[in-house]
PDB file of C-alpha atoms in Angstrom:
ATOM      1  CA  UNK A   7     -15.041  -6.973   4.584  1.00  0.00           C
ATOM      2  CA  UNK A   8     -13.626  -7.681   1.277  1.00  0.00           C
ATOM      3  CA  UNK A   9     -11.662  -4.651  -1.230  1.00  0.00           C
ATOM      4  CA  UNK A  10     -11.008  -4.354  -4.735  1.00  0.00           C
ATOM      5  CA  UNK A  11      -8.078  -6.196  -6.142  1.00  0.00           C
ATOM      6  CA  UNK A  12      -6.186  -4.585  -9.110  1.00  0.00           C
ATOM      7  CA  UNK A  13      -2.944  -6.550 -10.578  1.00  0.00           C
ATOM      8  CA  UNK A  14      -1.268  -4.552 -12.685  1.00  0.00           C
ATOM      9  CA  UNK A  15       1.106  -7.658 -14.166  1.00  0.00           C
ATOM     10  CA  UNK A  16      -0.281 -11.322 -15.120  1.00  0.00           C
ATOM     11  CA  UNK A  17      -0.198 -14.514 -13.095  1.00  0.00           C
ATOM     12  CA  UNK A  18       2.854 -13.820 -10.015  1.00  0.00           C
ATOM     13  CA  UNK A  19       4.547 -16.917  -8.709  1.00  0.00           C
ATOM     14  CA  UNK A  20       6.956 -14.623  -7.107  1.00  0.00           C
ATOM     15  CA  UNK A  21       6.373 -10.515  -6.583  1.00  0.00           C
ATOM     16  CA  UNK A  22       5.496  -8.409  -4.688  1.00  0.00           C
ATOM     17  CA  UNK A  23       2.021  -6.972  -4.112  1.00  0.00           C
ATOM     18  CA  UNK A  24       1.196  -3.278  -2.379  1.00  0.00           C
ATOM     19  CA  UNK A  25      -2.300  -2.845  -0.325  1.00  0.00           C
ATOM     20  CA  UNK A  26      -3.478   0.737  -1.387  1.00  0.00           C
ATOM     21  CA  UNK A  27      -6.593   2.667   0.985  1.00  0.00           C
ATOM     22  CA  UNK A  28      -8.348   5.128   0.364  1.00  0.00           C
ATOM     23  CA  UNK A  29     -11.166   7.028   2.206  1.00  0.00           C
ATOM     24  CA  UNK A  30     -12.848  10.338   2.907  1.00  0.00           C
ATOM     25  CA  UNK A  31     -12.174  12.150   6.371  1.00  0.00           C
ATOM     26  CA  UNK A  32     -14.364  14.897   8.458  1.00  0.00           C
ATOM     27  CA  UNK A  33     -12.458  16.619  11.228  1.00  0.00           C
ATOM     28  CA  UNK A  34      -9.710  13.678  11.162  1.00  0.00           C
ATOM     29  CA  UNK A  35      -6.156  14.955  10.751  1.00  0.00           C
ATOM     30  CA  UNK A  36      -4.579  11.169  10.039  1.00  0.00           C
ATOM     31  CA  UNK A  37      -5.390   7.418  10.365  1.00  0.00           C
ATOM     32  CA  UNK A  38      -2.316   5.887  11.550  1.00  0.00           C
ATOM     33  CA  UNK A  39      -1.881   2.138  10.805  1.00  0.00           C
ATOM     34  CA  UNK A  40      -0.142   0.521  14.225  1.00  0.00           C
ATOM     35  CA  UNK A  41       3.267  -0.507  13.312  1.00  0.00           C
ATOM     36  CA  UNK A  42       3.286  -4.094  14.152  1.00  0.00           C
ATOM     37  CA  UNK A  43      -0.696  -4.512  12.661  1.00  0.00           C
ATOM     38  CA  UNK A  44      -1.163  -7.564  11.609  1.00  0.00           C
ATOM     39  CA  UNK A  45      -2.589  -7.648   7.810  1.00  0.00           C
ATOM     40  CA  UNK A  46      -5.365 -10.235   7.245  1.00  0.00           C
ATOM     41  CA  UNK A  47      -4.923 -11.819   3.276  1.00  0.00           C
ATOM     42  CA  UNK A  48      -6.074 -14.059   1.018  1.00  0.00           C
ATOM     43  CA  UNK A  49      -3.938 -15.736  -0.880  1.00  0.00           C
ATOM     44  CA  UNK A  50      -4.200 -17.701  -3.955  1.00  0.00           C
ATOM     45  CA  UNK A  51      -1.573 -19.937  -5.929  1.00  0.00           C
ATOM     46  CA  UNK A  52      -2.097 -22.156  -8.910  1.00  0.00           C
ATOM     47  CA  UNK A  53      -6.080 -22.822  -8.601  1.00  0.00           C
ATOM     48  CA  UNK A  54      -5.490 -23.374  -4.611  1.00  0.00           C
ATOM     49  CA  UNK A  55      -6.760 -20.294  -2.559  1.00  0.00           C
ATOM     50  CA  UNK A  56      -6.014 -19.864   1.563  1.00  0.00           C
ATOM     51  CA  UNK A  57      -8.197 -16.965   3.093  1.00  0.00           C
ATOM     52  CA  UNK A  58      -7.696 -15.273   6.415  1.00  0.00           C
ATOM     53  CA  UNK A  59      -3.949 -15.447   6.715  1.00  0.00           C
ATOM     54  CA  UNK A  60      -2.524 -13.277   9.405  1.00  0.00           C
ATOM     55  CA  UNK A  61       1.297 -11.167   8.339  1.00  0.00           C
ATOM     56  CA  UNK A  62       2.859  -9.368  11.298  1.00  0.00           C
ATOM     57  CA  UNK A  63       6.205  -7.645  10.901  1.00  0.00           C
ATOM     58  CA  UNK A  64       7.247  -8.890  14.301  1.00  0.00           C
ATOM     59  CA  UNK A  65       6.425 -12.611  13.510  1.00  0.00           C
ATOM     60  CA  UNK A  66       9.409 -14.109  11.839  1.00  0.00           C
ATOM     61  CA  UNK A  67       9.957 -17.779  10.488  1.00  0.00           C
ATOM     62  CA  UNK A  68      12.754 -19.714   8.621  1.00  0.00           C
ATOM     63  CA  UNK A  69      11.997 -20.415   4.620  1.00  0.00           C
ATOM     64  CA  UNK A  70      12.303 -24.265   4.207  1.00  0.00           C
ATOM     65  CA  UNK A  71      15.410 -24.888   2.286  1.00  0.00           C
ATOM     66  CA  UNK A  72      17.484 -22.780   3.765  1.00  0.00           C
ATOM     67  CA  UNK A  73      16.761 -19.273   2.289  1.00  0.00           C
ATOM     68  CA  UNK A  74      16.579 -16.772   4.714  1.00  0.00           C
ATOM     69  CA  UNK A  75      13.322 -15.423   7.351  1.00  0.00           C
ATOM     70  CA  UNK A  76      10.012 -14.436   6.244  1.00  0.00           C
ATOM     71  CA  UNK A  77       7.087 -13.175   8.259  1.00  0.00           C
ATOM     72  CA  UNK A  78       5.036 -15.800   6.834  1.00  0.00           C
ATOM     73  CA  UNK A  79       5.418 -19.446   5.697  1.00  0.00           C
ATOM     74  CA  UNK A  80       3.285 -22.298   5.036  1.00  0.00           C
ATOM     75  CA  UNK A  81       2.897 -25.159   2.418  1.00  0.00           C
ATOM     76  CA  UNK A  82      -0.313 -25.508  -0.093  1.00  0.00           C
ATOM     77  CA  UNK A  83      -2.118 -28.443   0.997  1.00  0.00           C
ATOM     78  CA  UNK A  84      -2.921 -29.429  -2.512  1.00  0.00           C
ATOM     79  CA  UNK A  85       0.349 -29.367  -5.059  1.00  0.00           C
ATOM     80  CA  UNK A  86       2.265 -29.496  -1.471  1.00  0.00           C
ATOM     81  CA  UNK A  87       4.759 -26.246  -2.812  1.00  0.00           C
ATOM     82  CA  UNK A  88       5.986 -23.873  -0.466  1.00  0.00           C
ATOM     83  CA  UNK A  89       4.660 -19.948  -0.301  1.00  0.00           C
ATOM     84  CA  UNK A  90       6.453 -17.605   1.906  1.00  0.00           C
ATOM     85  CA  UNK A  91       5.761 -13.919   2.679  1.00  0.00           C
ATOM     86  CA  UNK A  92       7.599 -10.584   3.827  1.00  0.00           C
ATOM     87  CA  UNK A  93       6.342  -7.592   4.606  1.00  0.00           C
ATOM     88  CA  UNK A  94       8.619  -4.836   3.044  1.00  0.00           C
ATOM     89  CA  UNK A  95       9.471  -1.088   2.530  1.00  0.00           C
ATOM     90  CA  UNK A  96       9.524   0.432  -0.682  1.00  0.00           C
ATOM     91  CA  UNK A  97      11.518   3.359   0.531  1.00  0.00           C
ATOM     92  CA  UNK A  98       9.812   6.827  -0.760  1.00  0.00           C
ATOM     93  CA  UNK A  99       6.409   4.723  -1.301  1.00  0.00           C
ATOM     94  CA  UNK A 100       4.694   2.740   0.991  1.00  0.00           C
ATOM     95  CA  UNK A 101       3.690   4.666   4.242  1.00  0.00           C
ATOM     96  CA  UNK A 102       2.150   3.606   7.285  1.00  0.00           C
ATOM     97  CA  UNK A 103      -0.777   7.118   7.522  1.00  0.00           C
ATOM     98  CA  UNK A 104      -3.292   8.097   5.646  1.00  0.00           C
ATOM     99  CA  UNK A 105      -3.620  12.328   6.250  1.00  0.00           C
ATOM    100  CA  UNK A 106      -5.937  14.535   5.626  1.00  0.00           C
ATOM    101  CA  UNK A 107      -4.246  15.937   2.458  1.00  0.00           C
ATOM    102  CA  UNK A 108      -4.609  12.378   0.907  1.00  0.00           C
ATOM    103  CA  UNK A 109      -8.788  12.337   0.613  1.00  0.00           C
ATOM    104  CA  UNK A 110     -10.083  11.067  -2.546  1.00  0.00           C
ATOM    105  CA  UNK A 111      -6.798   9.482  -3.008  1.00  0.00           C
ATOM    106  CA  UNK A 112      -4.949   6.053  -2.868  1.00  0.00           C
ATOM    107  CA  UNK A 113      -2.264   5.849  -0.487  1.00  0.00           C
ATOM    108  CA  UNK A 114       0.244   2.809  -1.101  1.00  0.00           C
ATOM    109  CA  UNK A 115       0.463   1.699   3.423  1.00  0.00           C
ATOM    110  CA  UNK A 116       2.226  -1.759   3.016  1.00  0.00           C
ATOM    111  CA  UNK A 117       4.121  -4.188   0.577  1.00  0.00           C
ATOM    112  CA  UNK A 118       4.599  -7.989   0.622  1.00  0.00           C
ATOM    113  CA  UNK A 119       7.335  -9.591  -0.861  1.00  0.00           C
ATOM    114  CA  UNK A 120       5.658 -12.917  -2.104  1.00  0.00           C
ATOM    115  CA  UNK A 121       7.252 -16.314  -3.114  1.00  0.00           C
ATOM    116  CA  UNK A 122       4.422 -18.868  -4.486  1.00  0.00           C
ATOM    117  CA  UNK A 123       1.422 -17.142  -3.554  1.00  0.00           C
ATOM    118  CA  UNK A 124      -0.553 -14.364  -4.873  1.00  0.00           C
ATOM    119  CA  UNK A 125      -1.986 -11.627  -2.733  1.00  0.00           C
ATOM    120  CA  UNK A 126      -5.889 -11.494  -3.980  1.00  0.00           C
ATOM    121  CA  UNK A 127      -7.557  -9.695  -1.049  1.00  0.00           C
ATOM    122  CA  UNK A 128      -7.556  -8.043   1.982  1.00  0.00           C
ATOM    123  CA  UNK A 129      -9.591  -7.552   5.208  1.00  0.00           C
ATOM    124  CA  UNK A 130      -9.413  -5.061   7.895  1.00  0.00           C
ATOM    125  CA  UNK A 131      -9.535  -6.232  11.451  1.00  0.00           C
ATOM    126  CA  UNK A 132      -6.479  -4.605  13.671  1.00  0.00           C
ATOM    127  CA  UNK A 133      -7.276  -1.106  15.362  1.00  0.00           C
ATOM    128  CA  UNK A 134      -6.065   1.799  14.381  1.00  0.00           C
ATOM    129  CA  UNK A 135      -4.688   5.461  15.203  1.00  0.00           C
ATOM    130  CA  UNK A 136      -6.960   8.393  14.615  1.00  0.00           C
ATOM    131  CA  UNK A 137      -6.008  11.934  15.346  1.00  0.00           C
ATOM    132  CA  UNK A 138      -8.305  14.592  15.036  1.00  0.00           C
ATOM    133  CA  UNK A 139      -7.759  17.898  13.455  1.00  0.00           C
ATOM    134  CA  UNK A 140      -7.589  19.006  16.988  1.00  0.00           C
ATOM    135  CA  UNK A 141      -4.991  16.892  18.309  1.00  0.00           C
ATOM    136  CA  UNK A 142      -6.931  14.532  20.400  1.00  0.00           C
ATOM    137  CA  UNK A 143      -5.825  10.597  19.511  1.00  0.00           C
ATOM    138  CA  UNK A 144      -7.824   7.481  19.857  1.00  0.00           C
ATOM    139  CA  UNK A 145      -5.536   4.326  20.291  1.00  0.00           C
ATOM    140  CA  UNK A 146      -7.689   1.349  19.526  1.00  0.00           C
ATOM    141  CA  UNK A 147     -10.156   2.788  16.313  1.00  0.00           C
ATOM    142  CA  UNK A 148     -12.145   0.027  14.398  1.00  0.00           C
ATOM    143  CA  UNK A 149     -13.981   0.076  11.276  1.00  0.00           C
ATOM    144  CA  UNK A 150     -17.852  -0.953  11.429  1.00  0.00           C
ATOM    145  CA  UNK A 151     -19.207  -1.395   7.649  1.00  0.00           C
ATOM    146  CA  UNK A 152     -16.271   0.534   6.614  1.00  0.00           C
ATOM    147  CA  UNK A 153     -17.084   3.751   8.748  1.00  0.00           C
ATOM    148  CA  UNK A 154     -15.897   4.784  11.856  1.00  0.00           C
ATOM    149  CA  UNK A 155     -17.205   8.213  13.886  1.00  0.00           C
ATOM    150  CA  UNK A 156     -16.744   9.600  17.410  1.00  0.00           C
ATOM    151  CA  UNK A 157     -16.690  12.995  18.680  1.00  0.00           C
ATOM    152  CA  UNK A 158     -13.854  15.432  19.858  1.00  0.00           C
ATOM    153  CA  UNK A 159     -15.214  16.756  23.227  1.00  0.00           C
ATOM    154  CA  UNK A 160     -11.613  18.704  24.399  1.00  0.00           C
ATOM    155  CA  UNK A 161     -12.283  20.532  20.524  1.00  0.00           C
ATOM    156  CA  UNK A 162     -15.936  20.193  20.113  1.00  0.00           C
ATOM    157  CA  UNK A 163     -15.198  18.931  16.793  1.00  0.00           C
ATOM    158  CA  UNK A 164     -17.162  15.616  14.967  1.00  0.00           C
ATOM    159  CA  UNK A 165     -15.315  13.093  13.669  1.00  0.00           C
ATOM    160  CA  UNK A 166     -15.916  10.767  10.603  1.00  0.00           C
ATOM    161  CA  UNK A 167     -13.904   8.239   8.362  1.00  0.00           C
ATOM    162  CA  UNK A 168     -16.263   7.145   5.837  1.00  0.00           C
ATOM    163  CA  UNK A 169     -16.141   5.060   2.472  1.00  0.00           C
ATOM    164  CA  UNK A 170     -12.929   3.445   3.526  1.00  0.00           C
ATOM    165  CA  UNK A 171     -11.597   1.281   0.384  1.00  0.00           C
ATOM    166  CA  UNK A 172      -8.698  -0.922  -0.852  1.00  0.00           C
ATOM    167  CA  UNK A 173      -6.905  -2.215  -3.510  1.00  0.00           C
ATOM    168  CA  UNK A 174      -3.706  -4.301  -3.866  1.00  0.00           C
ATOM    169  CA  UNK A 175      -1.551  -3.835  -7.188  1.00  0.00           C
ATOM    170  CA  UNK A 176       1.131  -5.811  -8.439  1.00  0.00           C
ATOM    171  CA  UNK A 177       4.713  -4.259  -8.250  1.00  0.00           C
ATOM    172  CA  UNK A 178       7.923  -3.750  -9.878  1.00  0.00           C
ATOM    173  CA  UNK A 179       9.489  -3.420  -6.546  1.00  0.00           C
ATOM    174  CA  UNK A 180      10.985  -0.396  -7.256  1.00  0.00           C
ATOM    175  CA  UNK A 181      10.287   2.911  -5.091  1.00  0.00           C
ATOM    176  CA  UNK A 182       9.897   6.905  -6.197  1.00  0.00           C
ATOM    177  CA  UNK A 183      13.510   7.271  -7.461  1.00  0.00           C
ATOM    178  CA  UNK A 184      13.531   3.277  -8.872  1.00  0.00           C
ATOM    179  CA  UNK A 185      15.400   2.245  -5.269  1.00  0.00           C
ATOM    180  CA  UNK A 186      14.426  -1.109  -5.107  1.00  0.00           C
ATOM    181  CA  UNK A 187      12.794  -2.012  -1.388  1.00  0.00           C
ATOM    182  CA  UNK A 188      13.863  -3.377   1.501  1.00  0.00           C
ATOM    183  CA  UNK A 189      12.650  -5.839   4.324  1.00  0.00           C
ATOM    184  CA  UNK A 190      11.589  -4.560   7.135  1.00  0.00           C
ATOM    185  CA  UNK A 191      13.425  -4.539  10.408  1.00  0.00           C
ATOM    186  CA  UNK A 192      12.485  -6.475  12.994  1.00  0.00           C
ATOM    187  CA  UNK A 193      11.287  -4.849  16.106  1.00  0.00           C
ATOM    188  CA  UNK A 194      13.323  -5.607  19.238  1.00  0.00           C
ATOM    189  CA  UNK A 195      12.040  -5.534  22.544  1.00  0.00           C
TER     190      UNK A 195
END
């Protein structure tokens, strides 16, 4: 299932790129992104493209040269550069829920920090949360055609999430307030 891509800033060697959803809810009180989903991308760089890439926040990998972890690494088979990725907070932006009160709305759930690669698209394929307005949870929710319905028997209350979208926008890195964002920790267990 492919999205709309927006960038909001010209060609990006190095940047950082936020995936945006949006969709419209019946009897759902939020859709709760898991936090250590993985987020399937495609990735472009200089003419070369690489589709189906896997980023998990708990997957971490040295940068060749030297320059720190990132949650993603790999080398472009063609011009042979190096493209690394990090999935990061924007502290007061990016949010890991889409609620009820966000219908009809964009909602910024995740931002990659990306060195030699473009983020150009995005496909859904972990499960997700889903609480109803009633309080009952499914763990493991996945989207069919970009709907997903069940029903509430504790409530008696249908559910729907329908007309489930995305975009990914180019970003200054800079949160509400203009604090710049920060990697995310790594989960320990």
């Amino acid at each position: 299932m492919y999205h709309t891509i927006v960038f909001l800033l010209g060609f990006q060697s190095m940047g950082i790129f936020v995936l945006f959803v949006k969709c419209e809810l019946e009897g759902i009180a939020r859709v709760q992104f898991a936090e250590g989903a993985r987020w399937c991308l495609d990735l472009e760089n200089q003419g070369e493209s690489k589709t189906g890439v896997y980023i998990c926040p708990d997957e971490e990998y040295e940068v060749p040269g030297g320059r720190g972890m990132a949650n993603f690494v790999m080398k472009w088979s063609e011009s042979k550069r190096d493209c690394n990725i990090s999935i990061i907070e924007l502290k007061d932006f990016t949010r890991n829920q889409y609620t009820a009160g966000d219908v009809g709305e964009f909602v910024p759930v995740v931002a990659f920090e990306c060195r030699g690669c473009d983020v150009v698209g995005f496909k859904l394929h972990d499960p997700f949360e889903i609480e109803s307005t009633g309080g009952y949870v499914w763990k493991d929710a996945e989207l069919d055609d970009a709907e997903w319905c069940e029903y509430d028997e504790e409530n008696d209350l249908s559910v729907m999430l329908t007309e489930f979208e995305s975009k990914i926008e180019a970003h200054s890195g800079k949160a509400a307030g203009g604090k710049k964002g920060k990697k995310g920790k790594k989960k320990k267990g």
